[in-house]
Amino acid sequence: MIERHIECTLRQRLGAVVPAVVLFGPRQVGKTTLAALLTPPT
């Protein structure tokens, strides 16, 4: 898997008082994959 530099920042922000994070960008860059990695399984 590709290492994403923003993953660490997103984990910190999601653990803080930020109620939401927006992932946006061009197609096929791994937005859904990154979101799946950051969210706990349901």
PDB file of N, CA and C in Angstrom:
ATOM      1  N   MET A   1       0.838  -1.173   0.000  1.00  0.00           N
ATOM      2  CA  MET A   1       0.000   0.000   0.000  1.00  0.00           C
ATOM      3  C   MET A   1       0.887   1.242   0.000  1.00  0.00           C
ATOM      4  N   ILE A   2       0.413   2.280  -0.626  1.00  0.00           N
ATOM      5  CA  ILE A   2       1.151   3.533  -0.721  1.00  0.00           C
ATOM      6  C   ILE A   2       1.072   4.276   0.611  1.00  0.00           C
ATOM      7  N   GLU A   3       2.222   4.755   1.082  1.00  0.00           N
ATOM      8  CA  GLU A   3       2.236   5.538   2.315  1.00  0.00           C
ATOM      9  C   GLU A   3       1.741   6.946   2.009  1.00  0.00           C
ATOM     10  N   ARG A   4       0.751   7.378   2.750  1.00  0.00           N
ATOM     11  CA  ARG A   4       0.195   8.716   2.543  1.00  0.00           C
ATOM     12  C   ARG A   4       0.623   9.598   3.706  1.00  0.00           C
ATOM     13  N   HIS A   5       1.238  10.713   3.395  1.00  0.00           N
ATOM     14  CA  HIS A   5       1.747  11.611   4.428  1.00  0.00           C
ATOM     15  C   HIS A   5       0.621  12.252   5.236  1.00  0.00           C
ATOM     16  N   ILE A   6      -0.543  12.369   4.646  1.00  0.00           N
ATOM     17  CA  ILE A   6      -1.664  13.016   5.335  1.00  0.00           C
ATOM     18  C   ILE A   6      -2.338  12.084   6.342  1.00  0.00           C
ATOM     19  N   GLU A   7      -2.056  10.797   6.274  1.00  0.00           N
ATOM     20  CA  GLU A   7      -2.731   9.843   7.160  1.00  0.00           C
ATOM     21  C   GLU A   7      -2.475  10.166   8.632  1.00  0.00           C
ATOM     22  N   CYS A   8      -1.258  10.480   8.979  1.00  0.00           N
ATOM     23  CA  CYS A   8      -0.919  10.802  10.371  1.00  0.00           C
ATOM     24  C   CYS A   8      -1.668  12.053  10.828  1.00  0.00           C
ATOM     25  N   THR A   9      -1.698  13.070   9.990  1.00  0.00           N
ATOM     26  CA  THR A   9      -2.406  14.309  10.320  1.00  0.00           C
ATOM     27  C   THR A   9      -3.891  14.058  10.504  1.00  0.00           C
ATOM     28  N   LEU A  10      -4.481  13.271   9.626  1.00  0.00           N
ATOM     29  CA  LEU A  10      -5.908  12.971   9.735  1.00  0.00           C
ATOM     30  C   LEU A  10      -6.219  12.203  11.010  1.00  0.00           C
ATOM     31  N   ARG A  11      -5.369  11.257  11.374  1.00  0.00           N
ATOM     32  CA  ARG A  11      -5.587  10.501  12.616  1.00  0.00           C
ATOM     33  C   ARG A  11      -5.558  11.436  13.832  1.00  0.00           C
ATOM     34  N   GLN A  12      -4.637  12.392  13.836  1.00  0.00           N
ATOM     35  CA  GLN A  12      -4.559  13.344  14.940  1.00  0.00           C
ATOM     36  C   GLN A  12      -5.804  14.218  14.991  1.00  0.00           C
ATOM     37  N   ARG A  13      -6.233  14.702  13.853  1.00  0.00           N
ATOM     38  CA  ARG A  13      -7.390  15.600  13.815  1.00  0.00           C
ATOM     39  C   ARG A  13      -8.680  14.861  14.151  1.00  0.00           C
ATOM     40  N   LEU A  14      -8.802  13.619  13.716  1.00  0.00           N
ATOM     41  CA  LEU A  14     -10.005  12.854  14.028  1.00  0.00           C
ATOM     42  C   LEU A  14     -10.078  12.529  15.514  1.00  0.00           C
ATOM     43  N   GLY A  15      -8.934  12.417  16.164  1.00  0.00           N
ATOM     44  CA  GLY A  15      -8.912  12.138  17.591  1.00  0.00           C
ATOM     45  C   GLY A  15      -9.101  13.385  18.436  1.00  0.00           C
ATOM     46  N   ALA A  16      -9.034  14.548  17.816  1.00  0.00           N
ATOM     47  CA  ALA A  16      -9.183  15.815  18.542  1.00  0.00           C
ATOM     48  C   ALA A  16     -10.648  16.239  18.563  1.00  0.00           C
ATOM     49  N   VAL A  17     -10.875  17.506  18.657  1.00  0.00           N
ATOM     50  CA  VAL A  17     -12.236  18.034  18.769  1.00  0.00           C
ATOM     51  C   VAL A  17     -12.873  18.342  17.417  1.00  0.00           C
ATOM     52  N   VAL A  18     -12.212  17.997  16.343  1.00  0.00           N
ATOM     53  CA  VAL A  18     -12.764  18.246  15.012  1.00  0.00           C
ATOM     54  C   VAL A  18     -13.899  17.255  14.762  1.00  0.00           C
ATOM     55  N   PRO A  19     -15.126  17.740  14.535  1.00  0.00           N
ATOM     56  CA  PRO A  19     -16.261  16.826  14.379  1.00  0.00           C
ATOM     57  C   PRO A  19     -16.308  16.118  13.025  1.00  0.00           C
ATOM     58  N   ALA A  20     -15.624  16.667  12.025  1.00  0.00           N
ATOM     59  CA  ALA A  20     -15.690  16.059  10.692  1.00  0.00           C
ATOM     60  C   ALA A  20     -14.441  16.413   9.900  1.00  0.00           C
ATOM     61  N   VAL A  21     -14.128  15.568   8.945  1.00  0.00           N
ATOM     62  CA  VAL A  21     -13.015  15.800   8.027  1.00  0.00           C
ATOM     63  C   VAL A  21     -13.527  15.560   6.625  1.00  0.00           C
ATOM     64  N   VAL A  22     -13.156  16.423   5.693  1.00  0.00           N
ATOM     65  CA  VAL A  22     -13.569  16.282   4.296  1.00  0.00           C
ATOM     66  C   VAL A  22     -12.386  15.775   3.488  1.00  0.00           C
ATOM     67  N   LEU A  23     -12.599  14.695   2.759  1.00  0.00           N
ATOM     68  CA  LEU A  23     -11.590  14.184   1.834  1.00  0.00           C
ATOM     69  C   LEU A  23     -12.074  14.482   0.425  1.00  0.00           C
ATOM     70  N   PHE A  24     -11.338  15.303  -0.284  1.00  0.00           N
ATOM     71  CA  PHE A  24     -11.724  15.581  -1.657  1.00  0.00           C
ATOM     72  C   PHE A  24     -10.478  15.599  -2.523  1.00  0.00           C
ATOM     73  N   GLY A  25     -10.677  15.355  -3.794  1.00  0.00           N
ATOM     74  CA  GLY A  25      -9.570  15.324  -4.731  1.00  0.00           C
ATOM     75  C   GLY A  25     -10.007  14.683  -6.027  1.00  0.00           C
ATOM     76  N   PRO A  26      -9.075  14.546  -6.956  1.00  0.00           N
ATOM     77  CA  PRO A  26      -9.410  13.954  -8.245  1.00  0.00           C
ATOM     78  C   PRO A  26      -9.778  12.477  -8.112  1.00  0.00           C
ATOM     79  N   ARG A  27     -10.266  11.935  -9.188  1.00  0.00           N
ATOM     80  CA  ARG A  27     -10.669  10.525  -9.194  1.00  0.00           C
ATOM     81  C   ARG A  27      -9.471   9.596  -9.044  1.00  0.00           C
ATOM     82  N   GLN A  28      -9.713   8.475  -8.427  1.00  0.00           N
ATOM     83  CA  GLN A  28      -8.763   7.363  -8.315  1.00  0.00           C
ATOM     84  C   GLN A  28      -7.438   7.748  -7.657  1.00  0.00           C
ATOM     85  N   VAL A  29      -7.542   8.471  -6.534  1.00  0.00           N
ATOM     86  CA  VAL A  29      -6.335   8.804  -5.786  1.00  0.00           C
ATOM     87  C   VAL A  29      -6.304   8.141  -4.411  1.00  0.00           C
ATOM     88  N   GLY A  30      -7.375   7.382  -4.066  1.00  0.00           N
ATOM     89  CA  GLY A  30      -7.387   6.630  -2.819  1.00  0.00           C
ATOM     90  C   GLY A  30      -8.172   7.268  -1.688  1.00  0.00           C
ATOM     91  N   LYS A  31      -9.107   8.138  -1.990  1.00  0.00           N
ATOM     92  CA  LYS A  31      -9.914   8.784  -0.943  1.00  0.00           C
ATOM     93  C   LYS A  31     -10.723   7.761  -0.157  1.00  0.00           C
ATOM     94  N   THR A  32     -11.398   6.873  -0.837  1.00  0.00           N
ATOM     95  CA  THR A  32     -12.225   5.869  -0.168  1.00  0.00           C
ATOM     96  C   THR A  32     -11.356   4.893   0.622  1.00  0.00           C
ATOM     97  N   THR A  33     -10.238   4.502   0.065  1.00  0.00           N
ATOM     98  CA  THR A  33      -9.320   3.597   0.756  1.00  0.00           C
ATOM     99  C   THR A  33      -8.796   4.240   2.031  1.00  0.00           C
ATOM    100  N   LEU A  34      -8.415   5.502   1.955  1.00  0.00           N
ATOM    101  CA  LEU A  34      -7.920   6.213   3.130  1.00  0.00           C
ATOM    102  C   LEU A  34      -9.011   6.336   4.187  1.00  0.00           C
ATOM    103  N   ALA A  35     -10.223   6.649   3.777  1.00  0.00           N
ATOM    104  CA  ALA A  35     -11.339   6.749   4.723  1.00  0.00           C
ATOM    105  C   ALA A  35     -11.599   5.403   5.388  1.00  0.00           C
ATOM    106  N   ALA A  36     -11.511   4.330   4.634  1.00  0.00           N
ATOM    107  CA  ALA A  36     -11.731   2.992   5.194  1.00  0.00           C
ATOM    108  C   ALA A  36     -10.638   2.634   6.203  1.00  0.00           C
ATOM    109  N   LEU A  37      -9.416   3.054   5.949  1.00  0.00           N
ATOM    110  CA  LEU A  37      -8.322   2.777   6.881  1.00  0.00           C
ATOM    111  C   LEU A  37      -8.467   3.560   8.180  1.00  0.00           C
ATOM    112  N   LEU A  38      -9.045   4.742   8.102  1.00  0.00           N
ATOM    113  CA  LEU A  38      -9.131   5.616   9.264  1.00  0.00           C
ATOM    114  C   LEU A  38     -10.350   5.360  10.137  1.00  0.00           C
ATOM    115  N   THR A  39     -11.352   4.698   9.605  1.00  0.00           N
ATOM    116  CA  THR A  39     -12.572   4.474  10.380  1.00  0.00           C
ATOM    117  C   THR A  39     -12.560   3.082  11.001  1.00  0.00           C
ATOM    118  N   PRO A  40     -13.089   2.967  12.202  1.00  0.00           N
ATOM    119  CA  PRO A  40     -13.144   1.647  12.834  1.00  0.00           C
ATOM    120  C   PRO A  40     -14.167   0.756  12.134  1.00  0.00           C
ATOM    121  N   PRO A  41     -13.952  -0.545  12.127  1.00  0.00           N
ATOM    122  CA  PRO A  41     -14.924  -1.450  11.500  1.00  0.00           C
ATOM    123  C   PRO A  41     -16.248  -1.432  12.258  1.00  0.00           C
ATOM    124  N   THR A  42     -17.333  -1.581  11.510  1.00  0.00           N
ATOM    125  CA  THR A  42     -18.658  -1.562  12.138  1.00  0.00           C
ATOM    126  C   THR A  42     -19.247  -2.949  12.184  1.00  0.00           C
TER     127      THR A  42
END
